[in-house]
Amino acid sequence: MFIEPEIIRLEAGEVVYERGRELFEENSLQGPFAFSLVEDSLLGKISFKTYQCSFELSLQSHSLLQSHCTCPYFEKNGLICKHLVCVLLQGKVCFSQLFPKNFFLLGISEKKELVQSLLPKLSGWKLDTQKENTLSVSELTRKVKTLLEGNLHLQNIYVEGEISSYSPNNSGHIYFSLKDEGALLSCAKFKGSAKLLFQPKTGDKVIVKGSVCVYEPRGSYQFIVQEMKKAGEGDLYAKFLELKNGLEQKGYFDQAHKKKIPAFPRCIGVVSSETGAVIRDIIHTIRRRFPAVEILLCPCSVQGEGSEKSVLEALQTLSQRSEVDTIIIARGGGSLEDLWTFNSEKLAKEIYSCKTPIISAIGHETDFTICDFVADLRAPTPTAAAELATPELSTLFSFLESSSRQLRVSLKRNFESKILRLAHLESDLVNSFEKYCLEQKHLLDAANEKLRLLSVESVLAKGYSLTVKGEKEGGFFLSSSKDISEGEKITTFLKEGKIESIISKKIEK
Amino acid sequence: MSYETDIKRIEEILSLLENGGTVRLDEHVALVKEGLALAKACREYLDLAELSVKKIISTGEKSDLELS
């Protein structure tokens, strides 16, 4: 109410404020406050160890007017020291517990009255230490979490043990326990952490690297694993990493160097053992998907003494055969030692320089070998390799069907559009002919009229005249004396002008 | 025959016809005939195709693979 921590922080500076706050949280302030009311100010005094702290708060403005401490820091600098920070923070707690919320709305005399009545309580006020020492479950757990996770001896460490309950999760996270004769450790390995180089199973002796972590909602501690390797495989694993890094730097794994796997192979070469599930899976998959292909198996030993040479020879044999479109190198799952044949530098070089595209499927999805990295395509399993090497027959059929349909439709459309165009042309022709005829007819009519007039005019020119009953031109031409009576009016048209006459006598023929 | 080239040719014909009102009708008829014939041949080939599995024996010769 009177003092806001932000204001204290500003006035004291970050460093001093933090120290003061620590003192406050450690509950180092023991003695009770002594408060007094002087005019419009509330004066507070308190002993802090051997020092005396005092401050003056304005009831008018609800702000800190001045403060003082007898410690050397304050004496020297005149700035708020850590003791005052602690005192003021405690003061704030004290005020917020004792003063009503609407205090600052009161008039000054009411405030003074209230403060006066509160003085004994204020001065006797002490932190309820018992309450402060009671922690909520969350607070305790957070303290434990801070303690464990903040301890460098428990972070980024190596732990050796035996996997006791292994359960990979659909989400890609793995939960398991490590145990030895004396204890059990819950472990979790999250999806985003380093890929496993083997398939762990219950009973495996492993070394994990990670950190202790407290999971607050369950109040349990766990070991969060970043890396895991089989115990005793340290040397082999290190060798693998060394070879991998070396080849990577030489550009053996560059995407740009990867060859495209042919979409429609005629012959697929397989480097694998001729017995076992791997070759059967491959043959079965290819027969199902795309039987229009030849599989050429070059049998080799895939494990143990002499296997490296055997695989190399098989690969060379197949890469020399021009009819082979794609080569699959495949082997079933096994331990890091079992798969070691495929972590060979010689094999890597052979794959890298091979002209034929190579798909590698060594071990399970979680196993990675140098062979996988160098190959043009890595398949998680031998079956997947066979799928990646072949098109799906049914897809191909539906492509053929849809393209046949498209071809027919395109021809039909072309015909239709041509017929439509023809119809348009026809109707255009008819229309234009009719228009022409009409025009000619008009011309003819006009010529006719002109001719008619011309013939009348030529008659008049010769001295003949034209007689009309009545006065108007619209009257009918008079050709018989029967059509007119005596006394009636006639108009006679001459070559030039016209005359009007009245019939004086009519002679019948 | 090679279905890869056949299928590429079918795709080529389709795109030719799609882009062109410029194709003459007789050309169009010829292209469609060619495309349909290719599709039919491909289908027949695939219908009849049977997987052949051979292995290379030490002399470099091929022999049929007998799976155990």
Coordinates of C-alpha atoms in Angstrom, one line a residue:
Chain A
M1 CA 0.0 0.0 0.0
F2 CA 2.7 2.5 1.0
I3 CA 5.6 1.0 -0.7
E4 CA 5.6 -1.0 -3.9
P5 CA 8.5 -3.5 -4.4
E6 CA 9.1 -2.0 -7.9
I7 CA 9.7 1.4 -6.4
I8 CA 12.1 -0.1 -3.9
R9 CA 13.9 -1.9 -6.7
L10 CA 14.3 1.3 -8.7
E11 CA 15.6 3.2 -5.8
A12 CA 17.9 0.5 -4.4
G13 CA 19.3 -0.8 -7.7
E14 CA 19.0 -4.4 -8.9
V15 CA 21.9 -5.9 -6.9
V16 CA 21.1 -4.3 -3.6
Y17 CA 17.4 -5.1 -4.0
E18 CA 18.1 -8.8 -4.7
R19 CA 20.3 -9.0 -1.5
G20 CA 17.6 -7.3 0.5
R21 CA 15.0 -9.6 -0.9
E22 CA 17.1 -12.6 0.0
L23 CA 17.4 -11.3 3.6
F24 CA 13.6 -10.8 3.7
E25 CA 13.0 -14.4 2.4
E26 CA 15.5 -15.8 4.9
N27 CA 13.3 -14.1 7.5
S28 CA 16.4 -12.4 9.0
L29 CA 14.5 -9.4 10.5
Q30 CA 13.8 -10.4 14.1
G31 CA 12.8 -7.4 16.2
P32 CA 9.3 -5.8 16.2
F33 CA 8.7 -2.4 14.5
A34 CA 8.2 0.7 16.6
F35 CA 5.7 3.0 14.9
S36 CA 4.7 6.5 15.8
L37 CA 2.5 9.1 14.2
V38 CA 4.0 12.6 13.7
E39 CA 1.8 15.1 12.0
D40 CA 0.8 13.5 8.7
S41 CA 3.6 11.0 8.7
L42 CA 4.0 7.4 10.0
L43 CA 7.4 6.9 11.4
G44 CA 8.8 3.4 11.6
K45 CA 11.9 2.2 13.4
I46 CA 13.4 -1.3 13.7
S47 CA 16.7 -2.8 14.7
F48 CA 18.5 -4.9 12.1
K49 CA 21.2 -6.8 13.8
T50 CA 23.5 -4.0 15.1
Y51 CA 22.0 -1.3 12.8
Q52 CA 19.1 0.9 13.3
C53 CA 16.7 1.4 10.4
S54 CA 14.0 4.1 10.2
F55 CA 11.6 5.4 7.5
E56 CA 8.9 8.0 7.2
L57 CA 5.7 7.4 5.2
S58 CA 3.4 10.1 4.1
L59 CA -0.3 9.5 4.9
Q60 CA -1.2 12.2 2.4
S61 CA 0.6 10.7 -0.6
H62 CA 1.0 7.1 0.6
S63 CA 4.7 7.3 -0.3
L64 CA 8.1 6.9 1.3
L65 CA 9.3 10.3 2.3
Q66 CA 12.7 9.3 3.6
S67 CA 14.6 6.3 5.0
H68 CA 17.8 5.8 7.0
C69 CA 20.1 3.1 8.1
T70 CA 23.2 3.2 10.3
C71 CA 25.1 0.7 8.2
P72 CA 28.4 1.8 6.5
Y73 CA 26.9 1.5 3.0
F74 CA 24.1 3.9 3.7
E75 CA 26.4 6.2 5.7
K76 CA 28.7 6.4 2.7
N77 CA 26.3 6.5 -0.2
G78 CA 23.0 7.8 1.2
L79 CA 21.3 5.2 -0.9
I80 CA 18.8 2.5 0.1
C81 CA 20.8 -0.4 1.5
K82 CA 19.9 -4.1 1.6
H83 CA 18.7 -3.7 5.3
L84 CA 16.2 -1.1 4.3
V85 CA 15.0 -3.2 1.3
C86 CA 14.3 -6.0 3.8
V87 CA 12.7 -3.7 6.3
L88 CA 10.5 -2.0 3.6
L89 CA 9.4 -5.4 2.2
Q90 CA 8.5 -6.6 5.6
G91 CA 6.7 -3.3 6.3
K92 CA 4.7 -3.8 3.2
V93 CA 3.6 -7.3 4.4
C94 CA 2.7 -5.8 7.8
F95 CA 0.6 -3.0 6.2
S96 CA -1.2 -5.2 3.8
Q97 CA -2.2 -7.5 6.7
L98 CA -3.3 -4.7 9.1
F99 CA -4.6 -1.8 7.0
P100 CA -8.0 -2.0 5.3
K101 CA -8.0 -2.1 1.6
N102 CA -9.8 1.2 1.2
F103 CA -7.4 3.1 3.5
F104 CA -6.1 5.5 0.8
L105 CA -9.7 6.6 0.1
L106 CA -10.1 7.9 3.6
G107 CA -9.7 11.6 4.5
I108 CA -6.5 12.6 6.3
S109 CA -8.2 12.9 9.8
E110 CA -9.8 9.5 9.4
K111 CA -6.5 8.0 8.3
K112 CA -4.8 9.5 11.3
E113 CA -7.5 8.2 13.6
L114 CA -7.2 4.7 12.1
V115 CA -3.4 4.7 12.3
Q116 CA -3.6 5.9 15.9
S117 CA -5.8 3.0 16.7
L118 CA -3.6 0.6 14.8
L119 CA -0.3 1.7 16.4
P120 CA -0.1 -0.9 19.2
K121 CA -0.9 -3.7 16.7
L122 CA 1.6 -2.2 14.2
S123 CA 4.4 -2.1 16.7
G124 CA 3.7 -5.5 18.0
W125 CA 3.4 -7.0 14.6
K126 CA 5.6 -9.9 13.8
L127 CA 5.7 -12.3 10.8
D128 CA 3.7 -15.4 11.5
T129 CA 6.8 -17.5 11.2
Q130 CA 5.0 -20.7 11.7
K131 CA 2.9 -20.1 8.7
E132 CA 5.9 -19.1 6.7
N133 CA 7.7 -22.3 7.4
T134 CA 4.8 -24.5 6.2
L135 CA 5.3 -25.4 2.5
S136 CA 2.7 -26.4 0.0
V137 CA 3.4 -29.7 -1.8
S138 CA 4.2 -27.7 -4.9
E139 CA 6.6 -25.5 -3.1
L140 CA 8.4 -28.4 -1.6
T141 CA 8.5 -30.3 -4.9
R142 CA 9.9 -27.2 -6.6
K143 CA 12.6 -26.9 -4.0
V144 CA 13.5 -30.5 -4.6
K145 CA 13.5 -30.0 -8.3
T146 CA 15.7 -26.9 -8.0
L147 CA 18.0 -28.8 -5.7
L148 CA 18.4 -31.9 -8.0
E149 CA 18.3 -30.2 -11.4
G150 CA 20.6 -27.4 -10.2
N151 CA 23.2 -29.9 -9.0
L152 CA 25.9 -30.3 -11.7
H153 CA 26.9 -33.7 -10.3
L154 CA 23.4 -35.0 -11.4
Q155 CA 23.4 -33.3 -14.8
N156 CA 25.0 -34.7 -18.0
I157 CA 26.3 -37.8 -16.3
Y158 CA 26.8 -41.4 -17.4
V159 CA 25.0 -44.2 -15.7
E160 CA 25.4 -47.9 -16.2
G161 CA 22.8 -50.4 -15.6
E162 CA 20.5 -53.2 -16.9
I163 CA 17.3 -52.4 -18.8
S164 CA 14.5 -53.8 -16.7
S165 CA 11.2 -52.7 -18.3
Y166 CA 11.4 -51.4 -21.7
S167 CA 8.3 -49.9 -23.4
P168 CA 8.6 -47.8 -26.5
N169 CA 5.7 -45.4 -26.9
N170 CA 3.7 -44.7 -30.0
S171 CA 4.7 -41.1 -29.7
G172 CA 8.4 -42.1 -30.3
H173 CA 9.4 -41.5 -26.6
I174 CA 10.8 -44.5 -24.8
Y175 CA 10.2 -45.2 -21.1
F176 CA 12.3 -47.8 -19.2
S177 CA 14.0 -48.5 -16.0
L178 CA 17.7 -49.2 -15.3
K179 CA 18.6 -51.5 -12.4
D180 CA 21.5 -53.1 -10.6
E181 CA 21.6 -55.3 -7.5
G182 CA 20.7 -52.4 -5.2
A183 CA 18.5 -49.9 -6.9
L184 CA 16.1 -49.0 -9.7
L185 CA 16.2 -45.8 -11.8
S186 CA 13.2 -44.6 -14.0
C187 CA 14.4 -43.4 -17.3
A188 CA 12.8 -41.6 -20.3
K189 CA 14.3 -41.1 -23.7
F190 CA 12.4 -38.5 -25.7
K191 CA 11.9 -38.6 -29.4
G192 CA 14.0 -35.6 -30.2
S193 CA 17.2 -37.0 -28.6
A194 CA 20.0 -38.8 -30.3
K195 CA 19.0 -41.8 -32.5
L196 CA 19.6 -45.2 -31.1
L197 CA 22.2 -47.3 -32.8
F198 CA 20.7 -50.5 -31.7
Q199 CA 17.3 -51.9 -30.6
P200 CA 17.3 -52.0 -26.8
K201 CA 15.5 -54.7 -25.0
T202 CA 14.9 -55.8 -21.5
G203 CA 18.1 -57.3 -20.0
D204 CA 20.5 -55.3 -22.1
K205 CA 23.4 -53.8 -20.1
V206 CA 23.7 -50.2 -21.2
I207 CA 25.4 -46.9 -20.5
V208 CA 23.2 -43.9 -20.7
K209 CA 24.1 -40.3 -20.7
G210 CA 21.6 -37.8 -19.3
S211 CA 20.4 -35.7 -16.4
V212 CA 18.3 -36.2 -13.3
C213 CA 14.9 -34.5 -13.6
V214 CA 12.0 -34.1 -11.3
Y215 CA 8.5 -34.6 -12.7
E216 CA 6.4 -32.4 -10.4
P217 CA 2.9 -33.7 -11.2
R218 CA 4.0 -37.2 -9.9
G219 CA 6.6 -36.1 -7.5
S220 CA 9.0 -38.5 -9.0
Y221 CA 12.5 -38.2 -10.2
Q222 CA 13.5 -39.6 -13.5
F223 CA 16.7 -39.9 -15.5
I224 CA 16.2 -38.1 -18.9
V225 CA 18.4 -40.0 -21.4
Q226 CA 20.1 -38.1 -24.2
E227 CA 22.3 -41.0 -25.5
M228 CA 22.3 -44.7 -24.9
K229 CA 24.9 -47.3 -25.9
K230 CA 25.4 -50.9 -25.1
A231 CA 27.8 -51.4 -22.2
G232 CA 31.1 -52.7 -23.3
E233 CA 30.6 -51.4 -26.9
G234 CA 32.3 -48.1 -26.1
D235 CA 35.3 -48.8 -28.4
L236 CA 33.2 -50.1 -31.3
Y237 CA 30.9 -47.2 -31.1
A238 CA 33.7 -44.7 -31.0
K239 CA 35.2 -46.4 -34.0
F240 CA 31.9 -46.1 -35.8
L241 CA 31.6 -42.4 -35.1
E242 CA 35.1 -41.8 -36.2
L243 CA 34.6 -43.5 -39.5
K244 CA 31.2 -41.9 -40.0
N245 CA 32.6 -38.4 -39.4
G246 CA 35.6 -39.1 -41.6
L247 CA 33.4 -40.2 -44.5
E248 CA 31.0 -37.4 -44.0
Q249 CA 33.7 -34.9 -44.3
K250 CA 34.9 -36.5 -47.5
G251 CA 31.4 -36.0 -48.9
Y252 CA 30.4 -39.7 -49.0
F253 CA 27.0 -38.9 -47.6
D254 CA 26.2 -35.9 -49.8
Q255 CA 22.7 -35.8 -51.1
A256 CA 24.0 -34.4 -54.4
H257 CA 25.9 -37.6 -55.1
K258 CA 22.9 -39.9 -54.5
K259 CA 21.7 -41.6 -57.6
K260 CA 18.0 -41.8 -58.5
I261 CA 16.4 -45.3 -58.0
P262 CA 14.9 -46.4 -61.4
A263 CA 11.1 -46.4 -61.3
F264 CA 10.7 -49.4 -63.5
P265 CA 13.7 -51.8 -63.1
R266 CA 14.0 -54.9 -65.2
C267 CA 16.6 -56.5 -63.1
I268 CA 17.2 -56.0 -59.3
G269 CA 20.5 -57.3 -57.9
V270 CA 20.4 -58.4 -54.3
V271 CA 23.5 -58.7 -52.0
S272 CA 22.4 -60.8 -49.1
S273 CA 22.5 -64.2 -47.5
E274 CA 20.7 -66.8 -49.7
T275 CA 19.1 -68.3 -46.6
G276 CA 16.9 -66.7 -44.0
A277 CA 14.0 -64.3 -43.9
V278 CA 15.6 -61.4 -45.6
I279 CA 15.8 -62.7 -49.1
R280 CA 12.4 -64.4 -48.7
D281 CA 10.8 -61.1 -47.7
I282 CA 12.4 -59.3 -50.6
I283 CA 11.3 -61.9 -53.1
H284 CA 7.8 -62.1 -51.6
T285 CA 7.4 -58.3 -51.7
I286 CA 8.6 -57.9 -55.3
R287 CA 6.4 -60.8 -56.5
R288 CA 3.4 -59.1 -54.9
R289 CA 4.2 -55.6 -56.2
F290 CA 5.9 -56.0 -59.5
P291 CA 6.5 -59.5 -60.9
A292 CA 7.7 -58.1 -64.2
V293 CA 11.3 -58.1 -63.0
E294 CA 14.2 -60.4 -62.6
I295 CA 15.9 -60.8 -59.2
L296 CA 19.5 -61.6 -59.4
L297 CA 20.9 -62.7 -56.0
C298 CA 24.5 -62.7 -55.3
P299 CA 24.8 -64.7 -52.1
C300 CA 27.3 -63.6 -49.5
S301 CA 28.1 -64.1 -45.9
V302 CA 26.7 -61.1 -43.9
Q303 CA 28.3 -61.7 -40.5
G304 CA 31.6 -62.7 -39.0
E305 CA 35.0 -63.7 -40.4
G306 CA 35.4 -63.0 -44.1
S307 CA 32.0 -61.4 -44.5
E308 CA 33.4 -58.0 -45.4
K309 CA 35.3 -59.5 -48.4
S310 CA 32.2 -61.6 -49.3
V311 CA 29.9 -58.6 -49.4
L312 CA 32.4 -56.6 -51.4
E313 CA 32.8 -59.3 -54.0
A314 CA 29.1 -59.7 -54.3
L315 CA 28.6 -56.0 -54.8
Q316 CA 31.4 -55.9 -57.4
T317 CA 29.9 -58.8 -59.3
L318 CA 26.5 -57.2 -59.5
S319 CA 27.8 -53.7 -60.3
Q320 CA 29.7 -55.2 -63.3
R321 CA 26.5 -56.6 -64.7
S322 CA 24.9 -54.1 -67.1
E323 CA 21.5 -55.6 -66.9
V324 CA 21.2 -54.8 -63.2
D325 CA 19.2 -51.6 -62.7
T326 CA 19.1 -51.4 -58.9
I327 CA 21.1 -53.2 -56.2
I328 CA 19.7 -53.9 -52.8
I329 CA 22.1 -54.7 -49.9
A330 CA 20.2 -56.3 -47.1
R331 CA 20.7 -57.9 -43.8
G332 CA 18.4 -58.7 -40.8
G333 CA 18.7 -57.2 -37.4
G334 CA 21.5 -57.9 -35.0
S335 CA 23.9 -56.4 -32.4
L336 CA 26.3 -53.7 -33.3
E337 CA 29.0 -56.4 -33.6
D338 CA 26.8 -58.5 -35.9
L339 CA 26.2 -55.5 -38.2
W340 CA 29.9 -54.5 -38.1
T341 CA 30.6 -55.9 -41.5
F342 CA 28.5 -53.0 -42.9
N343 CA 30.5 -50.3 -41.1
S344 CA 33.5 -51.0 -43.4
E345 CA 35.4 -48.2 -45.1
K346 CA 36.1 -50.4 -48.1
L347 CA 32.5 -51.2 -48.5
A348 CA 31.6 -47.4 -48.2
K349 CA 34.1 -46.7 -51.0
E350 CA 32.7 -49.4 -53.2
I351 CA 29.1 -48.2 -52.7
Y352 CA 30.2 -44.6 -53.3
S353 CA 31.9 -45.4 -56.6
C354 CA 29.3 -47.9 -57.9
K355 CA 27.5 -46.8 -61.0
T356 CA 24.3 -48.7 -60.2
P357 CA 21.9 -47.1 -57.7
I358 CA 22.0 -48.9 -54.3
I359 CA 19.3 -49.3 -51.6
S360 CA 20.6 -50.3 -48.2
A361 CA 18.5 -52.1 -45.6
I362 CA 20.8 -53.2 -42.8
G363 CA 19.2 -54.4 -39.5
H364 CA 16.1 -52.9 -38.0
E365 CA 14.8 -49.4 -38.4
T366 CA 16.7 -48.2 -35.4
D367 CA 20.0 -49.6 -36.6
F368 CA 22.3 -47.3 -38.6
T369 CA 25.4 -48.4 -40.4
I370 CA 27.9 -46.7 -42.7
C371 CA 26.4 -48.7 -45.5
D372 CA 23.0 -47.0 -44.9
F373 CA 24.6 -43.6 -44.9
V374 CA 26.5 -44.0 -48.2
A375 CA 23.8 -45.8 -50.1
D376 CA 21.7 -43.9 -52.5
L377 CA 18.6 -44.7 -50.5
R378 CA 18.2 -46.2 -47.0
A379 CA 15.3 -48.5 -46.3
P380 CA 14.3 -49.3 -42.7
T381 CA 13.8 -53.0 -43.5
P382 CA 14.5 -55.4 -46.3
T383 CA 10.7 -55.4 -47.2
A384 CA 10.8 -51.6 -47.4
A385 CA 13.9 -51.9 -49.6
A386 CA 11.9 -54.1 -52.0
E387 CA 9.0 -51.7 -52.0
L388 CA 11.3 -48.7 -52.7
A389 CA 12.9 -50.6 -55.6
T390 CA 9.7 -51.4 -57.4
P391 CA 6.6 -49.7 -58.6
E392 CA 3.3 -51.0 -57.3
L393 CA 1.6 -53.1 -60.0
S394 CA -1.9 -52.0 -59.1
T395 CA -0.8 -48.3 -59.3
L396 CA 0.7 -49.0 -62.7
F397 CA -2.5 -50.7 -63.9
S398 CA -4.6 -47.8 -62.8
F399 CA -2.2 -45.5 -64.6
L400 CA -2.6 -47.4 -67.8
E401 CA -6.3 -47.5 -67.4
S402 CA -6.7 -43.8 -66.7
S403 CA -4.3 -42.8 -69.5
S404 CA -6.2 -45.0 -72.0
R405 CA -9.4 -43.3 -70.9
Q406 CA -7.8 -39.9 -71.2
L407 CA -6.6 -40.7 -74.7
R408 CA -10.1 -41.7 -75.8
V409 CA -11.7 -38.7 -74.2
S410 CA -9.2 -36.4 -75.8
L411 CA -10.0 -37.8 -79.2
K412 CA -13.8 -37.6 -78.6
R413 CA -13.4 -34.0 -77.4
N414 CA -11.4 -33.1 -80.5
F415 CA -14.1 -34.6 -82.7
E416 CA -16.8 -32.9 -80.9
S417 CA -15.1 -29.5 -81.1
K418 CA -14.4 -30.0 -84.8
I419 CA -18.1 -30.9 -85.5
L420 CA -19.2 -27.9 -83.5
R421 CA -16.9 -25.7 -85.5
L422 CA -18.3 -27.2 -88.7
A423 CA -21.9 -26.5 -87.6
H424 CA -21.0 -22.9 -86.9
L425 CA -19.4 -22.5 -90.3
E426 CA -22.4 -24.0 -92.0
S427 CA -24.9 -21.7 -90.3
D428 CA -22.6 -18.7 -90.9
L429 CA -22.6 -19.7 -94.6
V430 CA -26.4 -20.0 -94.8
N431 CA -26.9 -16.7 -92.9
S432 CA -24.6 -14.8 -95.1
F433 CA -26.3 -16.1 -98.3
E434 CA -29.7 -15.1 -97.0
K435 CA -28.4 -11.7 -96.2
Y436 CA -27.0 -11.4 -99.7
C437 CA -30.2 -12.4 -101.3
L438 CA -32.2 -9.8 -99.3
E439 CA -29.8 -7.1 -100.3
Q440 CA -30.1 -8.0 -103.9
K441 CA -33.9 -7.9 -103.7
H442 CA -33.8 -4.4 -102.2
L443 CA -31.5 -3.2 -104.9
L444 CA -33.8 -4.7 -107.5
D445 CA -36.9 -3.0 -106.0
A446 CA -35.1 0.4 -106.0
A447 CA -34.1 0.0 -109.6
N448 CA -37.6 -1.0 -110.5
E449 CA -39.1 2.1 -108.9
K450 CA -36.6 4.3 -110.5
L451 CA -37.4 2.8 -113.9
R452 CA -41.1 3.2 -113.4
L453 CA -40.6 6.9 -112.7
L454 CA -38.3 7.3 -115.6
S455 CA -40.9 5.9 -118.0
V456 CA -43.6 8.3 -116.8
E457 CA -41.2 11.3 -117.1
S458 CA -40.3 10.4 -120.7
V459 CA -44.0 10.3 -121.6
L460 CA -44.6 13.7 -120.1
A461 CA -41.6 15.1 -121.9
K462 CA -43.1 14.2 -125.3
G463 CA -46.2 16.5 -124.5
Y464 CA -48.5 13.8 -123.1
S465 CA -50.1 14.7 -119.7
L466 CA -51.5 12.7 -116.7
T467 CA -54.9 13.5 -115.3
V468 CA -55.9 12.8 -111.7
K469 CA -59.3 13.1 -110.1
G470 CA -59.4 15.8 -107.4
E471 CA -56.6 18.1 -106.4
K472 CA -54.0 15.8 -104.9
E473 CA -51.4 13.6 -106.4
G474 CA -52.8 10.7 -104.4
G475 CA -55.9 10.7 -106.5
F476 CA -56.3 7.9 -109.0
F477 CA -55.3 8.3 -112.7
L478 CA -58.3 9.2 -114.8
S479 CA -58.6 6.9 -117.8
S480 CA -62.3 7.0 -118.6
S481 CA -64.9 9.8 -118.7
K482 CA -67.3 7.5 -116.9
D483 CA -65.2 7.9 -113.8
I484 CA -65.9 11.7 -113.6
S485 CA -69.0 13.9 -113.5
E486 CA -69.5 17.4 -114.7
G487 CA -68.5 20.1 -112.2
E488 CA -65.9 17.9 -110.6
K489 CA -62.3 19.0 -110.1
I490 CA -59.3 17.4 -112.0
T491 CA -55.6 18.0 -111.9
T492 CA -53.4 17.6 -114.9
F493 CA -49.7 16.9 -114.6
L494 CA -47.5 18.3 -117.3
K495 CA -43.7 18.0 -117.9
E496 CA -43.4 21.3 -116.1
G497 CA -46.0 22.2 -113.5
K498 CA -49.7 21.2 -113.3
I499 CA -53.1 22.7 -114.0
E500 CA -56.4 22.4 -112.2
S501 CA -59.6 22.4 -114.2
I502 CA -63.4 21.9 -113.6
I503 CA -65.3 19.6 -115.9
S504 CA -67.7 21.7 -118.0
K505 CA -68.8 18.8 -120.3
K506 CA -68.4 15.2 -120.5
I507 CA -68.6 13.1 -123.7
E508 CA -69.3 9.4 -123.4
K509 CA -67.5 7.2 -125.9
Chain B
M1 CA 10.1 -53.8 -74.9
S2 CA 10.7 -51.5 -72.0
Y3 CA 7.7 -50.3 -70.0
E4 CA 9.7 -47.4 -68.7
T5 CA 10.1 -45.9 -72.2
D6 CA 6.5 -47.0 -73.1
I7 CA 5.1 -45.3 -70.1
K8 CA 7.1 -42.2 -70.7
R9 CA 5.8 -42.2 -74.3
I10 CA 2.2 -42.5 -73.1
E11 CA 2.8 -39.6 -70.7
E12 CA 4.4 -37.6 -73.5
I13 CA 1.4 -38.2 -75.8
L14 CA -1.0 -37.2 -73.1
S15 CA 0.8 -33.9 -72.5
L16 CA 1.0 -33.3 -76.2
L17 CA -2.7 -33.7 -76.6
E18 CA -3.5 -31.7 -73.4
N19 CA -1.5 -28.7 -74.7
G20 CA -2.7 -28.7 -78.2
G21 CA -5.7 -27.8 -80.0
T22 CA -2.9 -27.4 -82.5
V23 CA -2.7 -31.1 -83.2
R24 CA -4.3 -32.0 -86.5
L25 CA -7.1 -34.4 -86.3
D26 CA -5.3 -37.1 -88.3
E27 CA -2.3 -36.7 -86.1
H28 CA -4.5 -36.8 -83.0
V29 CA -6.1 -40.1 -84.2
A30 CA -2.6 -41.5 -84.8
L31 CA -1.3 -40.4 -81.4
V32 CA -4.3 -41.9 -79.6
K33 CA -4.0 -45.1 -81.5
E34 CA -0.3 -45.3 -80.6
G35 CA -1.0 -44.5 -76.9
L36 CA -3.7 -47.1 -76.6
A37 CA -1.6 -49.7 -78.2
L38 CA 1.3 -49.0 -75.9
A39 CA -1.0 -49.1 -72.8
K40 CA -2.5 -52.4 -74.0
A41 CA 0.9 -53.9 -74.6
C42 CA 2.1 -52.8 -71.2
R43 CA -0.9 -54.3 -69.5
E44 CA -0.6 -57.6 -71.3
Y45 CA 3.1 -57.7 -70.5
L46 CA 2.4 -57.0 -66.8
D47 CA -0.5 -59.4 -66.7
L48 CA 1.7 -62.3 -68.0
A49 CA 4.8 -61.3 -66.2
E50 CA 6.2 -63.8 -63.7
L51 CA 9.0 -63.1 -61.3
S52 CA 12.2 -64.8 -62.2
V53 CA 14.6 -65.3 -59.4
K54 CA 18.2 -66.4 -60.2
K55 CA 21.4 -66.5 -58.3
I56 CA 24.9 -66.1 -59.5
I57 CA 27.0 -69.1 -58.8
S58 CA 30.7 -68.9 -58.3
T59 CA 31.6 -69.3 -62.0
G60 CA 29.6 -66.1 -62.7
E61 CA 26.8 -68.1 -64.3
K62 CA 23.1 -67.7 -63.3
S63 CA 21.1 -70.5 -61.9
D64 CA 17.5 -70.6 -60.7
L65 CA 17.3 -70.0 -57.0
E66 CA 15.7 -72.7 -54.9
L67 CA 14.4 -71.3 -51.7
S68 CA 14.5 -73.5 -48.8

